Structure formats: C-alpha cells, structure tokens
mmCIF file with all atom_site columns, C-alpha atoms in Angstrom:
data_model
loop_
_atom_site.group_PDB
_atom_site.id
_atom_site.type_symbol
_atom_site.label_atom_id
_atom_site.label_alt_id
_atom_site.label_comp_id
_atom_site.label_asym_id
_atom_site.label_entity_id
_atom_site.label_seq_id
_atom_site.pdbx_PDB_ins_code
_atom_site.Cartn_x
_atom_site.Cartn_y
_atom_site.Cartn_z
_atom_site.occupancy
_atom_site.B_iso_or_equiv
_atom_site.pdbx_formal_charge
_atom_site.auth_seq_id
_atom_site.auth_comp_id
_atom_site.auth_asym_id
_atom_site.auth_atom_id
_atom_site.pdbx_PDB_model_num
ATOM 1   C CA . MET A 1 1   ? -5.274  9.909   -29.780 1.00 74.00 ? 200 MET A CA 1
ATOM 2   C CA . ASP A 1 2   ? -4.103  7.991   -32.793 1.00 82.00 ? 201 ASP A CA 1
ATOM 3   C CA . ARG A 1 3   ? -3.827  4.209   -32.928 1.00 86.00 ? 202 ARG A CA 1
ATOM 4   C CA . ALA A 1 4   ? -0.125  4.103   -31.912 1.00 88.00 ? 203 ALA A CA 1
ATOM 5   C CA . GLN A 1 5   ? -0.730  6.272   -28.850 1.00 89.00 ? 204 GLN A CA 1
ATOM 6   C CA . LYS A 1 6   ? -3.675  4.110   -27.817 1.00 86.00 ? 205 LYS A CA 1
ATOM 7   C CA . GLN A 1 7   ? -1.583  0.961   -28.164 1.00 90.00 ? 206 GLN A CA 1
ATOM 8   C CA . GLU A 1 8   ? 1.185   2.569   -26.096 1.00 90.00 ? 207 GLU A CA 1
ATOM 9   C CA . ALA A 1 9   ? -1.345  3.565   -23.402 1.00 89.00 ? 208 ALA A CA 1
ATOM 10  C CA . ILE A 1 10  ? -2.749  0.011   -23.329 1.00 88.00 ? 209 ILE A CA 1
ATOM 11  C CA . GLU A 1 11  ? 0.745   -1.473  -22.933 1.00 89.00 ? 210 GLU A CA 1
ATOM 12  C CA . SER A 1 12  ? 1.506   1.010   -20.143 1.00 89.00 ? 211 SER A CA 1
ATOM 13  C CA . LEU A 1 13  ? -1.696  0.028   -18.331 1.00 87.00 ? 212 LEU A CA 1
ATOM 14  C CA . LYS A 1 14  ? -0.923  -3.679  -18.783 1.00 87.00 ? 213 LYS A CA 1
ATOM 15  C CA . SER A 1 15  ? 2.458   -3.221  -17.112 1.00 88.00 ? 214 SER A CA 1
ATOM 16  C CA . ASP A 1 16  ? 0.865   -1.158  -14.313 1.00 86.00 ? 215 ASP A CA 1
ATOM 17  C CA . PHE A 1 17  ? -1.752  -3.855  -13.696 1.00 85.00 ? 216 PHE A CA 1
ATOM 18  C CA . ALA A 1 18  ? 0.852   -6.622  -13.776 1.00 85.00 ? 217 ALA A CA 1
ATOM 19  C CA . GLY A 1 19  ? 3.120   -4.874  -11.245 1.00 85.00 ? 218 GLY A CA 1
ATOM 20  C CA . ALA A 1 20  ? 0.345   -3.866  -8.870  1.00 83.00 ? 219 ALA A CA 1
ATOM 21  C CA . GLY A 1 21  ? -0.490  -5.802  -5.725  1.00 84.00 ? 220 GLY A CA 1
ATOM 22  C CA . ALA A 1 22  ? -3.987  -4.333  -5.887  1.00 87.00 ? 221 ALA A CA 1
ATOM 23  C CA . VAL A 1 23  ? -5.660  -1.743  -8.090  1.00 89.00 ? 222 VAL A CA 1
ATOM 24  C CA . VAL A 1 24  ? -8.212  0.605   -6.511  1.00 91.00 ? 223 VAL A CA 1
ATOM 25  C CA . VAL A 1 25  ? -10.763 2.077   -8.921  1.00 91.00 ? 224 VAL A CA 1
ATOM 26  C CA . THR A 1 26  ? -12.061 5.505   -7.918  1.00 92.00 ? 225 THR A CA 1
ATOM 27  C CA . HIS A 1 27  ? -14.341 8.288   -9.156  1.00 91.00 ? 226 HIS A CA 1
ATOM 28  C CA . TYR A 1 28  ? -12.934 11.795  -8.945  1.00 89.00 ? 227 TYR A CA 1
ATOM 29  C CA . MET A 1 29  ? -15.747 13.985  -10.364 1.00 88.00 ? 228 MET A CA 1
ATOM 30  C CA . GLY A 1 30  ? -15.393 17.567  -9.134  1.00 86.00 ? 229 GLY A CA 1
ATOM 31  C CA . LEU A 1 31  ? -11.889 17.397  -7.661  1.00 88.00 ? 230 LEU A CA 1
ATOM 32  C CA . THR A 1 32  ? -9.753  20.455  -8.275  1.00 90.00 ? 231 THR A CA 1
ATOM 33  C CA . VAL A 1 33  ? -6.222  20.258  -9.610  1.00 92.00 ? 232 VAL A CA 1
ATOM 34  C CA . ALA A 1 34  ? -4.873  21.129  -6.147  1.00 92.00 ? 233 ALA A CA 1
ATOM 35  C CA . GLU A 1 35  ? -6.859  18.289  -4.560  1.00 91.00 ? 234 GLU A CA 1
ATOM 36  C CA . MET A 1 36  ? -5.661  15.821  -7.203  1.00 92.00 ? 235 MET A CA 1
ATOM 37  C CA . THR A 1 37  ? -2.072  16.964  -6.660  1.00 92.00 ? 236 THR A CA 1
ATOM 38  C CA . ASP A 1 38  ? -2.489  16.524  -2.894  1.00 92.00 ? 237 ASP A CA 1
ATOM 39  C CA . LEU A 1 39  ? -3.852  12.991  -3.406  1.00 91.00 ? 238 LEU A CA 1
ATOM 40  C CA . ARG A 1 40  ? -1.022  12.084  -5.777  1.00 92.00 ? 239 ARG A CA 1
ATOM 41  C CA . GLY A 1 41  ? 1.504   13.367  -3.227  1.00 93.00 ? 240 GLY A CA 1
ATOM 42  C CA . ARG A 1 42  ? -0.023  11.262  -0.446  1.00 91.00 ? 241 ARG A CA 1
ATOM 43  C CA . LEU A 1 43  ? 0.037   8.192   -2.656  1.00 90.00 ? 242 LEU A CA 1
ATOM 44  C CA . ARG A 1 44  ? 3.619   8.846   -3.750  1.00 91.00 ? 243 ARG A CA 1
ATOM 45  C CA . LYS A 1 45  ? 4.734   8.942   -0.077  1.00 91.00 ? 244 LYS A CA 1
ATOM 46  C CA . GLU A 1 46  ? 3.403   5.396   0.295   1.00 87.00 ? 245 GLU A CA 1
ATOM 47  C CA . GLY A 1 47  ? 4.991   4.176   -2.942  1.00 88.00 ? 246 GLY A CA 1
ATOM 48  C CA . ALA A 1 48  ? 1.693   4.210   -4.815  1.00 89.00 ? 247 ALA A CA 1
ATOM 49  C CA . GLU A 1 49  ? 0.545   5.987   -7.945  1.00 90.00 ? 248 GLU A CA 1
ATOM 50  C CA . LEU A 1 50  ? -2.672  7.525   -9.307  1.00 91.00 ? 249 LEU A CA 1
ATOM 51  C CA . LYS A 1 51  ? -3.597  7.528   -12.997 1.00 90.00 ? 250 LYS A CA 1
ATOM 52  C CA . VAL A 1 52  ? -6.637  8.927   -14.716 1.00 91.00 ? 251 VAL A CA 1
ATOM 53  C CA . VAL A 1 53  ? -7.581  6.319   -17.302 1.00 89.00 ? 252 VAL A CA 1
ATOM 54  C CA . LYS A 1 54  ? -9.851  6.113   -20.278 1.00 90.00 ? 253 LYS A CA 1
ATOM 55  C CA . ASN A 1 55  ? -12.355 3.358   -19.543 1.00 87.00 ? 254 ASN A CA 1
ATOM 56  C CA . THR A 1 56  ? -12.166 1.605   -22.904 1.00 87.00 ? 255 THR A CA 1
ATOM 57  C CA . LEU A 1 57  ? -8.365  1.533   -22.824 1.00 88.00 ? 256 LEU A CA 1
ATOM 58  C CA . ALA A 1 58  ? -8.366  0.103   -19.294 1.00 87.00 ? 257 ALA A CA 1
ATOM 59  C CA . GLN A 1 59  ? -10.850 -2.590  -20.318 1.00 86.00 ? 258 GLN A CA 1
ATOM 60  C CA . LYS A 1 60  ? -8.724  -3.481  -23.345 1.00 87.00 ? 259 LYS A CA 1
ATOM 61  C CA . ALA A 1 61  ? -5.601  -3.603  -21.175 1.00 86.00 ? 260 ALA A CA 1
ATOM 62  C CA . LEU A 1 62  ? -7.347  -6.031  -18.842 1.00 84.00 ? 261 LEU A CA 1
ATOM 63  C CA . GLY A 1 63  ? -8.485  -8.091  -21.813 1.00 82.00 ? 262 GLY A CA 1
ATOM 64  C CA . GLY A 1 64  ? -11.469 -9.530  -19.968 1.00 76.00 ? 263 GLY A CA 1
ATOM 65  C CA . ALA A 1 65  ? -9.211  -11.047 -17.293 1.00 75.00 ? 264 ALA A CA 1
ATOM 66  C CA . ILE A 1 66  ? -11.460 -9.868  -14.455 1.00 80.00 ? 265 ILE A CA 1
ATOM 67  C CA . GLY A 1 67  ? -14.770 -10.511 -16.194 1.00 77.00 ? 266 GLY A CA 1
ATOM 68  C CA . GLU A 1 68  ? -17.899 -8.402  -16.488 1.00 80.00 ? 267 GLU A CA 1
ATOM 69  C CA . ALA A 1 69  ? -17.880 -7.440  -12.808 1.00 79.00 ? 268 ALA A CA 1
ATOM 70  C CA . GLY A 1 70  ? -14.443 -5.884  -13.282 1.00 78.00 ? 269 GLY A CA 1
ATOM 71  C CA . ASP A 1 71  ? -15.427 -4.149  -16.500 1.00 80.00 ? 270 ASP A CA 1
ATOM 72  C CA . ALA A 1 72  ? -18.436 -2.650  -14.670 1.00 82.00 ? 271 ALA A CA 1
ATOM 73  C CA . LEU A 1 73  ? -16.021 -0.735  -12.410 1.00 86.00 ? 272 LEU A CA 1
ATOM 74  C CA . PHE A 1 74  ? -14.910 1.353   -15.363 1.00 87.00 ? 273 PHE A CA 1
ATOM 75  C CA . LYS A 1 75  ? -17.904 3.675   -15.778 1.00 88.00 ? 274 LYS A CA 1
ATOM 76  C CA . GLY A 1 76  ? -17.744 7.460   -15.523 1.00 87.00 ? 275 GLY A CA 1
ATOM 77  C CA . PRO A 1 77  ? -14.646 9.508   -14.653 1.00 90.00 ? 276 PRO A CA 1
ATOM 78  C CA . VAL A 1 78  ? -12.234 6.857   -13.380 1.00 91.00 ? 277 VAL A CA 1
ATOM 79  C CA . ALA A 1 79  ? -8.821  7.095   -11.785 1.00 92.00 ? 278 ALA A CA 1
ATOM 80  C CA . ILE A 1 80  ? -6.868  4.077   -10.606 1.00 92.00 ? 279 ILE A CA 1
ATOM 81  C CA . ALA A 1 81  ? -4.582  3.940   -7.587  1.00 92.00 ? 280 ALA A CA 1
ATOM 82  C CA . PHE A 1 82  ? -2.044  1.140   -7.494  1.00 91.00 ? 281 PHE A CA 1
ATOM 83  C CA . ALA A 1 83  ? 1.177   0.061   -5.820  1.00 88.00 ? 282 ALA A CA 1
ATOM 84  C CA . PRO A 1 84  ? 3.295   -3.080  -5.569  1.00 88.00 ? 283 PRO A CA 1
ATOM 85  C CA . ASP A 1 85  ? 2.091   -3.371  -1.961  1.00 84.00 ? 284 ASP A CA 1
ATOM 86  C CA . PRO A 1 86  ? -1.614  -4.347  -2.011  1.00 83.00 ? 285 PRO A CA 1
ATOM 87  C CA . VAL A 1 87  ? -2.462  -2.317  1.098   1.00 87.00 ? 286 VAL A CA 1
ATOM 88  C CA . SER A 1 88  ? -0.884  1.112   0.600   1.00 87.00 ? 287 SER A CA 1
ATOM 89  C CA . ALA A 1 89  ? -2.965  2.357   -2.351  1.00 88.00 ? 288 ALA A CA 1
ATOM 90  C CA . ALA A 1 90  ? -6.192  1.138   -0.751  1.00 90.00 ? 289 ALA A CA 1
ATOM 91  C CA . LYS A 1 91  ? -5.289  2.737   2.577   1.00 90.00 ? 290 LYS A CA 1
ATOM 92  C CA . VAL A 1 92  ? -4.535  6.186   1.134   1.00 90.00 ? 291 VAL A CA 1
ATOM 93  C CA . ALA A 1 93  ? -7.507  6.183   -1.276  1.00 91.00 ? 292 ALA A CA 1
ATOM 94  C CA . THR A 1 94  ? -9.969  5.122   1.428   1.00 92.00 ? 293 THR A CA 1
ATOM 95  C CA . GLU A 1 95  ? -8.619  7.676   3.887   1.00 91.00 ? 294 GLU A CA 1
ATOM 96  C CA . TYR A 1 96  ? -8.805  10.448  1.280   1.00 91.00 ? 295 TYR A CA 1
ATOM 97  C CA . ALA A 1 97  ? -12.371 9.460   0.335   1.00 90.00 ? 296 ALA A CA 1
ATOM 98  C CA . LYS A 1 98  ? -13.454 9.857   3.971   1.00 90.00 ? 297 LYS A CA 1
ATOM 99  C CA . GLY A 1 99  ? -12.266 13.471  4.007   1.00 87.00 ? 298 GLY A CA 1
ATOM 100 C CA . ASN A 1 100 ? -13.481 14.468  0.531   1.00 87.00 ? 299 ASN A CA 1
ATOM 101 C CA . ASP A 1 101 ? -16.982 13.704  -0.705  1.00 87.00 ? 300 ASP A CA 1
ATOM 102 C CA . LYS A 1 102 ? -16.064 14.459  -4.344  1.00 89.00 ? 301 LYS A CA 1
ATOM 103 C CA . PHE A 1 103 ? -13.698 11.488  -4.346  1.00 90.00 ? 302 PHE A CA 1
ATOM 104 C CA . SER A 1 104 ? -15.086 7.986   -3.904  1.00 90.00 ? 303 SER A CA 1
ATOM 105 C CA . VAL A 1 105 ? -13.768 4.448   -4.011  1.00 91.00 ? 304 VAL A CA 1
ATOM 106 C CA . VAL A 1 106 ? -15.801 2.306   -6.426  1.00 90.00 ? 305 VAL A CA 1
ATOM 107 C CA . GLY A 1 107 ? -14.000 -0.999  -6.004  1.00 89.00 ? 306 GLY A CA 1
ATOM 108 C CA . GLY A 1 108 ? -10.847 -2.655  -7.211  1.00 88.00 ? 307 GLY A CA 1
ATOM 109 C CA . PHE A 1 109 ? -9.141  -5.878  -8.082  1.00 88.00 ? 308 PHE A CA 1
ATOM 110 C CA . MET A 1 110 ? -6.234  -8.034  -6.964  1.00 86.00 ? 309 MET A CA 1
ATOM 111 C CA . GLY A 1 111 ? -5.023  -10.209 -9.794  1.00 81.00 ? 310 GLY A CA 1
ATOM 112 C CA . GLU A 1 112 ? -8.221  -11.660 -11.229 1.00 81.00 ? 311 GLU A CA 1
ATOM 113 C CA . GLN A 1 113 ? -10.313 -11.200 -8.083  1.00 84.00 ? 312 GLN A CA 1
ATOM 114 C CA . VAL A 1 114 ? -12.738 -8.258  -8.197  1.00 86.00 ? 313 VAL A CA 1
ATOM 115 C CA . LEU A 1 115 ? -13.178 -6.312  -4.955  1.00 85.00 ? 314 LEU A CA 1
ATOM 116 C CA . ASP A 1 116 ? -16.214 -4.268  -4.039  1.00 85.00 ? 315 ASP A CA 1
ATOM 117 C CA . LYS A 1 117 ? -16.073 -1.075  -1.957  1.00 86.00 ? 316 LYS A CA 1
ATOM 118 C CA . ALA A 1 118 ? -16.363 -2.986  1.341   1.00 87.00 ? 317 ALA A CA 1
ATOM 119 C CA . SER A 1 119 ? -13.513 -5.307  0.367   1.00 86.00 ? 318 SER A CA 1
ATOM 120 C CA . VAL A 1 120 ? -11.270 -2.357  -0.500  1.00 86.00 ? 319 VAL A CA 1
ATOM 121 C CA . THR A 1 121 ? -12.088 -0.802  2.893   1.00 86.00 ? 320 THR A CA 1
ATOM 122 C CA . ALA A 1 122 ? -11.229 -4.097  4.597   1.00 86.00 ? 321 ALA A CA 1
ATOM 123 C CA . LEU A 1 123 ? -7.974  -4.263  2.631   1.00 85.00 ? 322 LEU A CA 1
ATOM 124 C CA . ALA A 1 124 ? -7.156  -0.719  3.752   1.00 84.00 ? 323 ALA A CA 1
ATOM 125 C CA . SER A 1 125 ? -7.526  -1.709  7.410   1.00 85.00 ? 324 SER A CA 1
ATOM 126 C CA . LEU A 1 126 ? -4.753  -4.317  7.149   1.00 83.00 ? 325 LEU A CA 1
ATOM 127 C CA . PRO A 1 127 ? -1.237  -3.364  8.262   1.00 81.00 ? 326 PRO A CA 1
ATOM 128 C CA . SER A 1 128 ? 1.153   -2.430  5.474   1.00 74.00 ? 327 SER A CA 1
ATOM 129 C CA . LEU A 1 129 ? 4.041   -4.626  4.377   1.00 74.00 ? 328 LEU A CA 1
ATOM 130 C CA . ASP A 1 130 ? 6.559   -2.446  6.231   1.00 76.00 ? 329 ASP A CA 1
ATOM 131 C CA . GLN A 1 131 ? 4.518   -2.640  9.453   1.00 79.00 ? 330 GLN A CA 1
ATOM 132 C CA . LEU A 1 132 ? 4.331   -6.431  9.174   1.00 80.00 ? 331 LEU A CA 1
ATOM 133 C CA . ARG A 1 133 ? 8.086   -6.640  8.615   1.00 82.00 ? 332 ARG A CA 1
ATOM 134 C CA . ALA A 1 134 ? 8.734   -4.470  11.687  1.00 85.00 ? 333 ALA A CA 1
ATOM 135 C CA . LYS A 1 135 ? 6.493   -6.684  13.846  1.00 83.00 ? 334 LYS A CA 1
ATOM 136 C CA . LEU A 1 136 ? 8.182   -9.826  12.555  1.00 82.00 ? 335 LEU A CA 1
ATOM 137 C CA . ILE A 1 137 ? 11.671  -8.478  13.236  1.00 84.00 ? 336 ILE A CA 1
ATOM 138 C CA . GLY A 1 138 ? 10.580  -7.417  16.717  1.00 80.00 ? 337 GLY A CA 1
ATOM 139 C CA . LEU A 1 139 ? 9.229   -10.900 17.444  1.00 75.00 ? 338 LEU A CA 1
ATOM 140 C CA . ILE A 1 140 ? 12.377  -12.570 16.146  1.00 79.00 ? 339 ILE A CA 1
ATOM 141 C CA . GLN A 1 141 ? 14.695  -10.179 17.956  1.00 76.00 ? 340 GLN A CA 1
ATOM 142 C CA . ALA A 1 142 ? 12.994  -10.377 21.387  1.00 74.00 ? 341 ALA A CA 1
ATOM 143 C CA . PRO A 1 143 ? 14.030  -13.967 22.269  1.00 75.00 ? 342 PRO A CA 1
ATOM 144 C CA . ALA A 1 144 ? 17.626  -13.292 21.232  1.00 70.00 ? 343 ALA A CA 1
ATOM 145 C CA . THR A 1 145 ? 17.769  -10.271 23.525  1.00 70.00 ? 344 THR A CA 1
ATOM 146 C CA . LYS A 1 146 ? 16.367  -12.293 26.426  1.00 71.00 ? 345 LYS A CA 1
ATOM 147 C CA . ILE A 1 147 ? 18.901  -15.089 25.854  1.00 70.00 ? 346 ILE A CA 1
ATOM 148 C CA . ALA A 1 148 ? 21.768  -12.599 25.838  1.00 70.00 ? 347 ALA A CA 1
ATOM 149 C CA . GLY A 1 149 ? 20.495  -11.089 29.095  1.00 71.00 ? 348 GLY A CA 1
ATOM 150 C CA . VAL A 1 150 ? 20.226  -14.495 30.786  1.00 68.00 ? 349 VAL A CA 1
ATOM 151 C CA . LEU A 1 151 ? 23.709  -15.525 29.662  1.00 69.00 ? 350 LEU A CA 1
ATOM 152 C CA . GLN A 1 152 ? 25.208  -12.211 30.754  1.00 72.00 ? 351 GLN A CA 1
ATOM 153 C CA . ALA A 1 153 ? 23.598  -12.190 34.239  1.00 72.00 ? 352 ALA A CA 1
ATOM 154 C CA . PRO A 1 154 ? 25.869  -14.799 35.961  1.00 75.00 ? 353 PRO A CA 1
ATOM 155 C CA . ALA A 1 155 ? 29.001  -13.063 34.671  1.00 72.00 ? 354 ALA A CA 1
ATOM 156 C CA . ALA A 1 156 ? 27.741  -9.715  35.906  1.00 72.00 ? 355 ALA A CA 1
ATOM 157 C CA . GLN A 1 157 ? 26.926  -11.181 39.333  1.00 75.00 ? 356 GLN A CA 1
ATOM 158 C CA . LEU A 1 158 ? 30.392  -12.728 39.562  1.00 71.00 ? 357 LEU A CA 1
ATOM 159 C CA . ALA A 1 159 ? 31.979  -9.389  38.645  1.00 76.00 ? 358 ALA A CA 1
ATOM 160 C CA . ARG A 1 160 ? 29.976  -7.625  41.386  1.00 78.00 ? 359 ARG A CA 1
ATOM 161 C CA . VAL A 1 161 ? 31.065  -10.184 43.988  1.00 77.00 ? 360 VAL A CA 1
ATOM 162 C CA . MET A 1 162 ? 34.716  -9.780  42.965  1.00 78.00 ? 361 MET A CA 1
ATOM 163 C CA . ASN A 1 163 ? 34.353  -6.006  43.120  1.00 80.00 ? 362 ASN A CA 1
ATOM 164 C CA . ALA A 1 164 ? 32.821  -6.245  46.587  1.00 81.00 ? 363 ALA A CA 1
ATOM 165 C CA . TYR A 1 165 ? 35.774  -8.358  47.832  1.00 77.00 ? 364 TYR A CA 1
ATOM 166 C CA . ALA A 1 166 ? 38.234  -5.960  46.216  1.00 80.00 ? 365 ALA A CA 1
ATOM 167 C CA . THR A 1 167 ? 36.701  -2.883  47.824  1.00 83.00 ? 366 THR A CA 1
ATOM 168 C CA . LYS A 1 168 ? 36.433  -4.703  51.179  1.00 79.00 ? 367 LYS A CA 1
ATOM 169 C CA . ASP A 1 169 ? 40.152  -5.598  51.101  1.00 75.00 ? 368 ASP A CA 1
ATOM 170 C CA . ALA A 1 170 ? 41.111  -2.079  50.083  1.00 72.00 ? 369 ALA A CA 1
ATOM 171 C CA . ALA A 1 171 ? 39.163  -0.591  52.972  1.00 64.00 ? 370 ALA A CA 1
#
C-alpha cells in the first residue's frame, strides 16, 4: 500500500466509525472464505457490514479517541462489524461466535465508550430498533382501537334493535 492508498483507507474507516451506532471488534483466525461470506451475508441482512482492517490504520483512523483500552482491541487478525443501529451488528456477531469457535468477539466501542466482550453480549440481547418501533406503534395504536370499538358499540346496538323491530313487523 502506498501513502495515498493508506490515507484513503484511513478516511474510509473514519467515515465508517462516524456513521456506526456501535463497532464490534472481532478475531477471525481460521475462518474459511465460505464462512466469511456467510457471516457477511447475515450482517448485510441486518443492515450491518464486516470489514477486515489493518490494526495500525484503524488506530490512526480513531486518532486516540477511545484511548489505550480501545487501541488494545486492535491486536491480531481483526475484523470490525458495524451498522447505524447499535444492536444489529453486535447481535449477529455474537450469535455467529456462539456457533463458530474460530470467530470470537473481542470487544467494541460506541462513540468514545469502549465495550468489553460482556458489554457487547449485553448489547446484543437488546431489541433492535425495528423491534422497538413495532412495540411503540402497537402501544400507541391499541388505545385508539379500543376507543373506536367503544364509540361504535352503541350505534351497533341501536342498529340491531331496529333490525329486530323490522323483522318482527315483517313477520
């Protein structure tokens, strides 16, 4: 890599870090190409992305923003998983690590806060942004449905009474 390519890679990583809700740092030693492709596909379904990064370039892109604890995450063969939603990348990476012992979650960071492996696992157990939105819409919509049912009930009862009189007179 020449200097221009390195600078371009650093700028790309800076934009990835800035747009990510959370970045999950993983080790992937021993994964086959098929396994990496499978992991990338799972992440892509959730709107996340996986990048294999050079440790020194990642540390330069961070510029010391997450301190020594964050720089310590970048040792060995590192890949980062990230998404705008803080939960989705952590959820997929943690789930994949459970099923594959060659892939492990080392830690991560959200903004300037460094997360250890336990924190990333806790983050993965949270509901995703889409699930939270669905719950919120359900909670908001339920009272409106009940109000409509209550308001409609007297009119329906009146219509049944009128129908009963009409069928009684016709008989």
